[in-house]
Short mmCIF file of C-alpha atoms and ligand atoms in Angstrom, two decimals:
data_model
loop_
_atom_site.label_atom_id
_atom_site.label_comp_id
_atom_site.label_asym_id
_atom_site.label_seq_id
_atom_site.Cartn_x
_atom_site.Cartn_y
_atom_site.Cartn_z
CA MET W 1 -3.95 9.28 -23.61
CA ARG W 2 -5.91 8.74 -20.57
CA LYS W 3 -3.91 7.91 -17.71
CA ARG W 4 -4.48 4.51 -16.34
CA ILE W 5 -3.60 4.61 -12.70
CA LEU W 6 -2.68 1.25 -10.64
CA THR W 7 -1.77 0.29 -7.48
CA GLY W 8 -1.70 -2.82 -5.50
CA ILE W 9 -1.75 -3.05 -1.10
CA THR W 10 -0.27 -6.25 0.24
CA THR W 11 -2.88 -7.67 2.65
CA THR W 12 -0.84 -8.19 5.41
CA GLY W 13 -1.56 -6.67 9.01
CA THR W 14 -3.82 -3.58 9.97
CA PRO W 15 -2.99 -0.15 8.54
CA HIS W 16 -1.64 2.15 10.72
CA ILE W 17 -1.29 6.00 10.86
CA GLY W 18 1.84 5.82 8.63
CA ASN W 19 0.11 3.27 5.76
CA TYR W 20 -2.44 6.23 5.66
CA LEU W 21 -0.16 9.13 5.19
CA GLY W 22 2.47 7.40 2.87
CA ALA W 23 0.19 5.18 0.88
CA ILE W 24 -3.70 5.75 1.17
CA LYS W 25 -3.69 9.55 1.00
CA PRO W 26 -1.37 10.18 -1.87
CA ALA W 27 -2.95 7.34 -3.81
CA LEU W 28 -6.44 8.59 -3.66
CA LYS W 29 -5.51 11.99 -4.51
CA LEU W 30 -4.66 10.79 -7.94
CA VAL W 31 -8.24 10.11 -8.48
CA ALA W 32 -9.82 12.38 -10.70
CA PRO W 33 -12.29 12.24 -13.80
CA ASP W 34 -9.92 12.35 -16.74
CA ASN W 35 -8.19 9.20 -15.24
CA ASP W 36 -8.98 5.69 -14.86
CA SER W 37 -8.10 4.57 -11.59
CA TYR W 38 -7.62 0.60 -10.19
CA PHE W 39 -6.95 -0.12 -6.94
CA PHE W 40 -7.12 -3.67 -5.59
CA LEU W 41 -5.79 -5.95 -2.58
CA ALA W 42 -2.75 -8.12 -3.36
CA ASP W 43 -3.87 -10.72 -1.01
CA PHE W 44 -1.69 -13.38 -3.05
CA HIS W 45 0.94 -11.39 -2.42
CA ALA W 46 0.26 -11.66 1.37
CA LEU W 47 0.73 -15.40 1.17
CA ILE W 48 4.52 -15.24 1.02
CA LYS W 49 4.91 -13.78 4.39
CA GLN W 50 1.45 -15.02 6.10
CA THR W 51 0.62 -18.68 6.75
CA ASP W 52 -1.94 -17.97 9.19
CA PRO W 53 -5.22 -17.88 7.10
CA ASN W 54 -7.50 -15.96 9.64
CA GLU W 55 -4.70 -13.22 9.47
CA ILE W 56 -5.03 -13.33 5.78
CA GLU W 57 -9.07 -12.83 6.45
CA SER W 58 -8.76 -10.38 8.88
CA SER W 59 -6.05 -8.31 6.87
CA VAL W 60 -8.33 -8.35 3.66
CA LYS W 61 -10.88 -6.51 5.47
CA ASN W 62 -9.08 -4.25 7.49
CA VAL W 63 -7.41 -2.88 4.48
CA ALA W 64 -10.49 -2.75 2.67
CA LEU W 65 -12.17 -1.04 5.25
CA ALA W 66 -9.35 1.50 5.71
CA TRP W 67 -9.24 2.45 1.92
CA LEU W 68 -13.03 2.65 1.95
CA SER W 69 -13.44 4.80 5.28
CA SER W 70 -10.39 7.08 3.79
CA GLY W 71 -12.90 8.20 0.75
CA LEU W 72 -12.04 5.46 -1.92
CA ASP W 73 -15.20 5.41 -4.22
CA PRO W 74 -15.91 2.41 -5.61
CA LYS W 75 -18.10 4.16 -8.07
CA GLN W 76 -15.26 6.38 -9.54
CA SER W 77 -12.42 3.95 -9.09
CA TYR W 78 -11.83 0.03 -9.96
CA PHE W 79 -11.78 -2.00 -6.32
CA TYR W 80 -11.00 -5.12 -6.26
CA ARG W 81 -8.80 -8.25 -4.80
CA GLN W 82 -6.13 -9.79 -6.99
CA SER W 83 -7.17 -13.23 -6.13
CA ASP W 84 -10.78 -12.36 -8.09
CA ILE W 85 -8.96 -12.28 -11.37
CA PRO W 86 -7.62 -15.70 -11.96
CA GLU W 87 -6.34 -14.31 -15.38
CA VAL W 88 -3.30 -12.60 -13.40
CA HIS W 89 -2.21 -16.45 -12.87
CA GLU W 90 -2.03 -16.91 -16.19
CA LEU W 91 -0.14 -13.79 -17.33
CA THR W 92 2.10 -14.52 -14.68
CA TRP W 93 3.48 -18.08 -15.97
CA ILE W 94 3.62 -16.45 -19.57
CA LEU W 95 5.95 -13.90 -17.90
CA ASN W 96 7.74 -16.07 -15.90
CA CYS W 97 8.88 -17.19 -19.38
CA SER W 98 10.16 -13.80 -20.44
CA ALA W 99 11.78 -12.76 -17.51
CA ALA W 100 15.35 -13.85 -16.73
CA LYS W 101 16.39 -15.62 -13.73
CA GLY W 102 19.17 -13.38 -13.27
CA LEU W 103 16.82 -10.55 -13.09
CA LEU W 104 15.18 -11.79 -10.40
CA ASN W 105 18.21 -12.65 -8.46
CA ARG W 106 18.95 -9.18 -8.17
CA ALA W 107 15.56 -8.30 -6.43
CA HIS W 108 16.25 -6.55 -3.18
CA ALA W 109 14.06 -8.48 -0.94
CA TYR W 110 15.14 -11.90 -1.69
CA LYS W 111 18.79 -10.63 -1.91
CA ALA W 112 18.40 -9.36 1.62
CA LYS W 113 17.40 -12.51 2.79
CA VAL W 114 20.26 -14.85 1.12
CA ALA W 115 22.56 -12.10 2.51
CA GLU W 116 20.83 -12.65 5.79
CA ASN W 117 21.10 -16.75 5.99
CA ALA W 118 24.95 -16.36 4.54
CA GLN W 119 25.66 -14.02 7.29
CA SER W 120 24.34 -16.41 9.91
CA GLY W 121 26.39 -19.47 8.10
CA GLY W 122 23.00 -21.64 6.94
CA ASP W 123 22.20 -22.56 3.66
CA GLU W 124 21.63 -19.50 1.34
CA ASP W 125 17.91 -20.61 0.37
CA LYS W 126 17.17 -21.25 3.95
CA ALA W 127 13.51 -19.99 4.57
CA ILE W 128 13.15 -18.65 1.24
CA ASN W 129 10.16 -19.77 -0.90
CA MET W 130 9.67 -19.43 -4.40
CA GLY W 131 6.72 -17.05 -3.91
CA LEU W 132 9.45 -14.45 -2.31
CA PHE W 133 11.80 -15.21 -5.47
CA SER W 134 8.75 -14.62 -8.01
CA TYR W 135 7.39 -11.90 -6.36
CA PRO W 136 8.52 -8.81 -8.85
CA VAL W 137 6.78 -11.31 -11.80
CA LEU W 138 3.38 -11.75 -9.84
CA MET W 139 3.21 -7.80 -9.23
CA ALA W 140 4.55 -7.28 -12.97
CA ALA W 141 0.99 -8.94 -13.84
CA ASP W 142 -0.80 -6.96 -11.55
CA ILE W 143 0.21 -4.03 -13.46
CA LEU W 144 0.14 -5.35 -16.99
CA ILE W 145 -2.93 -7.53 -16.96
CA PHE W 146 -4.74 -4.08 -17.22
CA ASN W 147 -2.39 -2.35 -19.27
CA ALA W 148 -1.83 -0.01 -16.67
CA THR W 149 -0.02 3.24 -17.46
CA HIS W 150 1.22 4.61 -14.26
CA VAL W 151 1.75 2.72 -10.90
CA PRO W 152 2.04 5.21 -7.89
CA VAL W 153 4.29 3.13 -4.99
CA GLY W 154 7.00 3.78 -2.65
CA PRO W 155 10.70 4.63 -3.10
CA ASP W 156 10.82 0.76 -2.02
CA GLN W 157 9.21 -0.44 -5.02
CA ALA W 158 11.17 1.06 -7.87
CA GLN W 159 13.12 -1.88 -8.62
CA HIS W 160 9.88 -3.58 -9.14
CA MET W 161 8.90 -1.23 -11.45
CA GLU W 162 11.98 -2.03 -13.33
CA MET W 163 11.79 -5.32 -13.39
CA ALA W 164 7.85 -5.34 -14.54
CA ARG W 165 8.95 -2.45 -17.49
CA ASP W 166 11.91 -5.28 -18.54
CA ILE W 167 9.55 -8.17 -18.67
CA ALA W 168 6.89 -6.35 -20.64
CA GLY W 169 9.32 -5.22 -23.09
CA LYS W 170 11.02 -8.62 -23.19
CA PHE W 171 7.29 -9.99 -24.01
CA ASN W 172 6.98 -7.05 -26.80
CA HIS W 173 10.39 -7.97 -28.36
CA THR W 174 10.06 -11.53 -28.56
CA TYR W 175 6.04 -11.68 -29.65
CA SER W 176 4.33 -8.79 -30.52
CA LYS W 177 3.59 -5.21 -28.63
CA LEU W 178 0.70 -6.28 -26.46
CA LEU W 179 1.85 -5.12 -23.18
CA THR W 180 1.91 -1.47 -22.08
CA VAL W 181 5.26 -0.58 -20.50
CA PRO W 182 4.27 0.72 -17.49
CA GLU W 183 5.63 4.06 -15.59
CA ALA W 184 6.59 4.34 -12.32
CA LEU W 185 5.13 7.53 -10.10
CA ILE W 186 7.66 7.15 -7.48
CA GLN W 187 5.81 8.98 -4.33
CA ASN W 188 7.91 11.06 -1.83
CA GLU W 189 8.96 9.02 0.87
CA VAL W 190 6.58 10.20 3.80
CA SER W 191 8.67 9.18 6.76
CA VAL W 192 6.09 9.13 9.61
CA PRO W 193 7.76 8.53 12.88
CA GLY W 194 6.62 6.13 15.35
CA ASN W 195 6.04 6.51 19.51
CA ASP W 196 9.75 5.84 19.84
CA GLY W 197 10.90 8.58 16.94
CA ARG W 198 11.96 5.20 14.66
CA LYS W 199 10.22 4.97 11.57
CA MET W 200 6.15 3.91 12.07
CA SER W 201 6.56 0.12 11.50
CA LYS W 202 4.68 -2.95 12.74
CA SER W 203 8.06 -4.42 12.93
CA TYR W 204 9.14 -2.08 15.76
CA ASN W 205 6.14 -2.23 17.65
CA ASN W 206 5.81 1.51 17.81
CA ILE W 207 2.79 2.06 15.99
CA ILE W 208 -0.01 4.13 15.97
CA PRO W 209 -3.20 2.49 15.28
CA PHE W 210 -5.52 4.22 13.04
CA LEU W 211 -8.93 2.36 12.78
CA CYS W 212 -9.12 2.59 16.44
CA SER W 213 -11.21 4.41 19.20
CA GLU W 214 -10.63 7.80 19.98
CA LYS W 215 -9.52 6.38 23.80
CA MET W 216 -6.99 4.09 21.93
CA LEU W 217 -5.87 6.90 20.06
CA GLN W 218 -5.34 9.00 23.18
CA LYS W 219 -3.49 5.87 24.85
CA SER W 220 -1.14 5.60 21.75
CA ILE W 221 -0.38 9.23 21.81
CA ALA W 222 0.12 9.32 25.79
CA LYS W 223 2.92 6.52 24.94
CA ILE W 224 5.16 8.76 22.76
CA ILE W 225 8.63 9.24 24.07
CA THR W 226 9.70 12.78 24.83
CA ASN W 227 12.56 14.12 26.61
CA SER W 228 12.27 15.25 30.55
CA LEU W 229 12.12 18.94 29.64
CA GLU W 230 9.73 20.61 32.10
CA PRO W 231 6.78 22.93 31.04
CA GLY W 232 8.09 26.49 30.90
CA ASP W 233 11.41 25.26 29.30
CA SER W 234 11.95 26.23 26.00
CA LYS W 235 12.15 23.29 23.51
CA ASP W 236 13.32 22.33 19.86
CA HIS W 237 10.59 21.45 17.55
CA ASN W 238 13.20 19.74 15.02
CA SER W 239 13.49 15.84 15.87
CA CYS W 240 10.44 15.59 17.78
CA THR W 241 8.26 13.07 16.97
CA LEU W 242 5.26 14.66 18.51
CA PHE W 243 5.97 17.94 16.06
CA GLN W 244 6.62 15.83 13.10
CA LEU W 245 3.67 13.79 13.81
CA TYR W 246 1.56 17.37 14.28
CA SER W 247 2.79 18.52 11.09
CA PHE W 248 1.26 16.18 9.06
CA PHE W 249 -2.17 17.07 10.54
CA ALA W 250 -2.10 20.49 11.15
CA ASN W 251 -2.56 23.39 8.90
CA LYS W 252 0.21 25.81 7.94
CA GLU W 253 -1.03 28.19 10.68
CA GLN W 254 -1.40 25.84 13.49
CA ILE W 255 2.13 24.66 12.63
CA GLU W 256 3.85 27.96 13.00
CA ASN W 257 1.82 28.89 16.43
CA MET W 258 3.09 25.25 17.65
CA LYS W 259 6.56 26.28 16.49
CA GLN W 260 6.45 29.39 18.78
CA ALA W 261 4.91 27.47 21.52
CA TYR W 262 7.77 25.24 21.81
CA VAL W 263 9.98 28.09 21.87
CA ASP W 264 7.82 29.55 25.02
CA GLY W 265 7.83 26.21 26.42
CA ILE W 266 4.63 24.69 26.12
CA GLY W 267 4.57 20.97 28.28
CA TRP W 268 4.65 17.97 26.69
CA GLY W 269 1.09 17.08 27.72
CA ASP W 270 -0.57 20.08 26.26
CA VAL W 271 1.53 19.15 22.85
CA LYS W 272 -0.19 15.75 22.92
CA LYS W 273 -3.53 17.39 23.77
CA GLU W 274 -3.09 19.46 20.47
CA LEU W 275 -1.39 16.63 18.85
CA PHE W 276 -4.53 14.25 19.73
CA SER W 277 -7.12 16.81 18.03
CA ALA W 278 -5.58 17.61 15.42
CA ILE W 279 -5.19 13.55 14.40
CA ASN W 280 -8.61 13.43 15.86
CA ASN W 281 -10.26 16.02 13.70
CA GLU W 282 -8.94 14.66 10.49
CA ILE W 283 -10.06 10.88 11.51
CA LEU W 284 -13.43 11.12 13.00
CA PRO W 285 -15.21 11.16 9.69
CA ILE W 286 -13.29 8.17 8.66
CA ARG W 287 -13.77 6.57 11.95
CA GLU W 288 -17.46 7.10 11.56
CA LYS W 289 -17.32 5.62 7.99
CA TYR W 290 -15.64 2.68 9.15
CA LEU W 291 -17.67 1.80 12.23
CA GLU W 292 -20.74 1.84 9.56
CA LEU W 293 -19.02 -0.46 7.58
CA GLU W 294 -17.17 -2.84 10.12
CA ASN W 295 -20.41 -4.84 10.56
CA GLN W 296 -21.35 -5.27 7.11
CA PRO W 297 -19.36 -8.10 5.63
CA ASP W 298 -21.99 -8.65 2.95
CA LEU W 299 -21.51 -5.04 1.51
CA LEU W 300 -17.85 -6.30 1.43
CA ASN W 301 -18.02 -9.18 -0.34
CA ASP W 302 -20.90 -7.44 -2.64
CA LEU W 303 -18.02 -4.79 -3.40
CA PHE W 304 -15.57 -7.24 -4.14
CA SER W 305 -17.72 -9.35 -6.60
CA ASP W 306 -18.63 -6.29 -8.09
CA GLY W 307 -15.17 -4.99 -9.09
CA ALA W 308 -14.33 -8.45 -10.32
CA ARG W 309 -17.10 -8.17 -12.61
CA LYS W 310 -16.16 -4.68 -13.71
CA VAL W 311 -12.55 -5.71 -14.54
CA ARG W 312 -12.17 -9.50 -15.23
CA PRO W 313 -13.52 -9.01 -19.07
CA GLN W 314 -10.50 -6.68 -19.43
CA ALA W 315 -8.05 -9.10 -18.44
CA GLN W 316 -9.84 -11.87 -20.30
CA GLU W 317 -9.76 -9.99 -23.29
CA LEU W 318 -5.95 -9.38 -22.89
CA VAL W 319 -5.08 -12.87 -21.89
CA GLY W 320 -7.00 -14.12 -25.18
CA LYS W 321 -4.58 -11.91 -27.30
CA LEU W 322 -1.86 -13.44 -25.47
CA ARG W 323 -2.56 -16.79 -25.74
CA GLU W 324 -2.99 -16.51 -29.36
CA ALA W 325 0.57 -14.45 -29.79
CA VAL W 326 2.54 -17.51 -27.72
CA GLY W 327 0.36 -19.73 -29.79
CA ILE W 328 -1.97 -21.77 -27.32
CA SER W 329 -5.21 -21.01 -29.18
CA LYS W 330 -7.70 -22.66 -31.37
CA ILE W 331 -5.83 -24.89 -33.60
CA VAL W 332 -6.51 -24.00 -37.50
N1 LIG J 401 4.54 -4.71 -3.95
C1 LIG J 401 3.75 -3.64 -3.62
C2 LIG J 401 4.21 -3.25 -2.19
O1 LIG J 401 4.50 -3.96 -1.27
C3 LIG J 401 2.21 -4.00 -3.49
C4 LIG J 401 1.68 -4.33 -5.11
C5 LIG J 401 1.70 -5.91 -5.37
C6 LIG J 401 1.67 -3.48 -5.80
N2 LIG J 401 1.25 -5.78 -6.84
C7 LIG J 401 1.49 -4.21 -6.96
C8 LIG J 401 1.62 -2.62 -5.86
C9 LIG J 401 0.73 -3.62 -8.59
C10 LIG J 401 1.73 -1.63 -7.51
C11 LIG J 401 1.34 -2.38 -8.45
O2 LIG J 401 3.56 -2.15 -1.64
#
């Protein structure tokens, strides 16, 4: 059977190098002529955390541009916005009625918030909206609406995938086997360090931006923290942020040479220069494509409506069957 690969990207913030290495690059590798691939922007999921409409809009744009510049070809994959497929919400409600509240009570993100509230001695529901609570149901709808068979996600999404499978199974058991129970393709965790050595994350303020000018890239690399060993001092490449980042972009031979250079006492300034050119070499064509697309909002809007036009009939067909299965259809 043909694999149907589907994954969503929550549109909060602007992608950084860590997102590129951990999500964009591995997902695009799965695109192949004998698979169907569905990539979408989970913009309704973003509303859970972001209440600034301008931020939502610019994130949708930046995330879309990041994927397109990195090689997502809308002729080979379906590429669309979640919000352009209203049937997702119809399915969400149907699934809400199959999803046990107890199941959702156990969701890690929700539980963490409750625990945080309990720790600070406040009301345990403080600042928790229903969007956060039912996040896994919307995610299940994203997946089930297109009968996805395989869903590439990071290890942090494994529980959501179990929930999607559970909810689909419950629906199939109660009504009829209309939903495809999807498999998770858990991607290896790519642990990309930020400029302070901790995991690269917007919330740590330690990111290296992805779609930026050469100058900005240079500046971000200059900021990476090193120890105070001098040129000529032998250095340890293990646990070195510069080396870890370098190894994501360099080939085997370059990596071996760099290890030797550490032993031989290469200076931090020179490592940074090498790191810059390794990253820049890979990003150069991506940056060029980005600059070409950036100022063409019509192109993005056309792509979105094109994507929705292609996939919406599939969603409508499934929802039609589901309505019938639950008894909401033409009276006979
Ligand atoms: N929850 C996913 C994340 O934060 C994003 C997402 C939303 C998703 N809907 C999805 C991923 C459906 C895969 C399939 O990474």
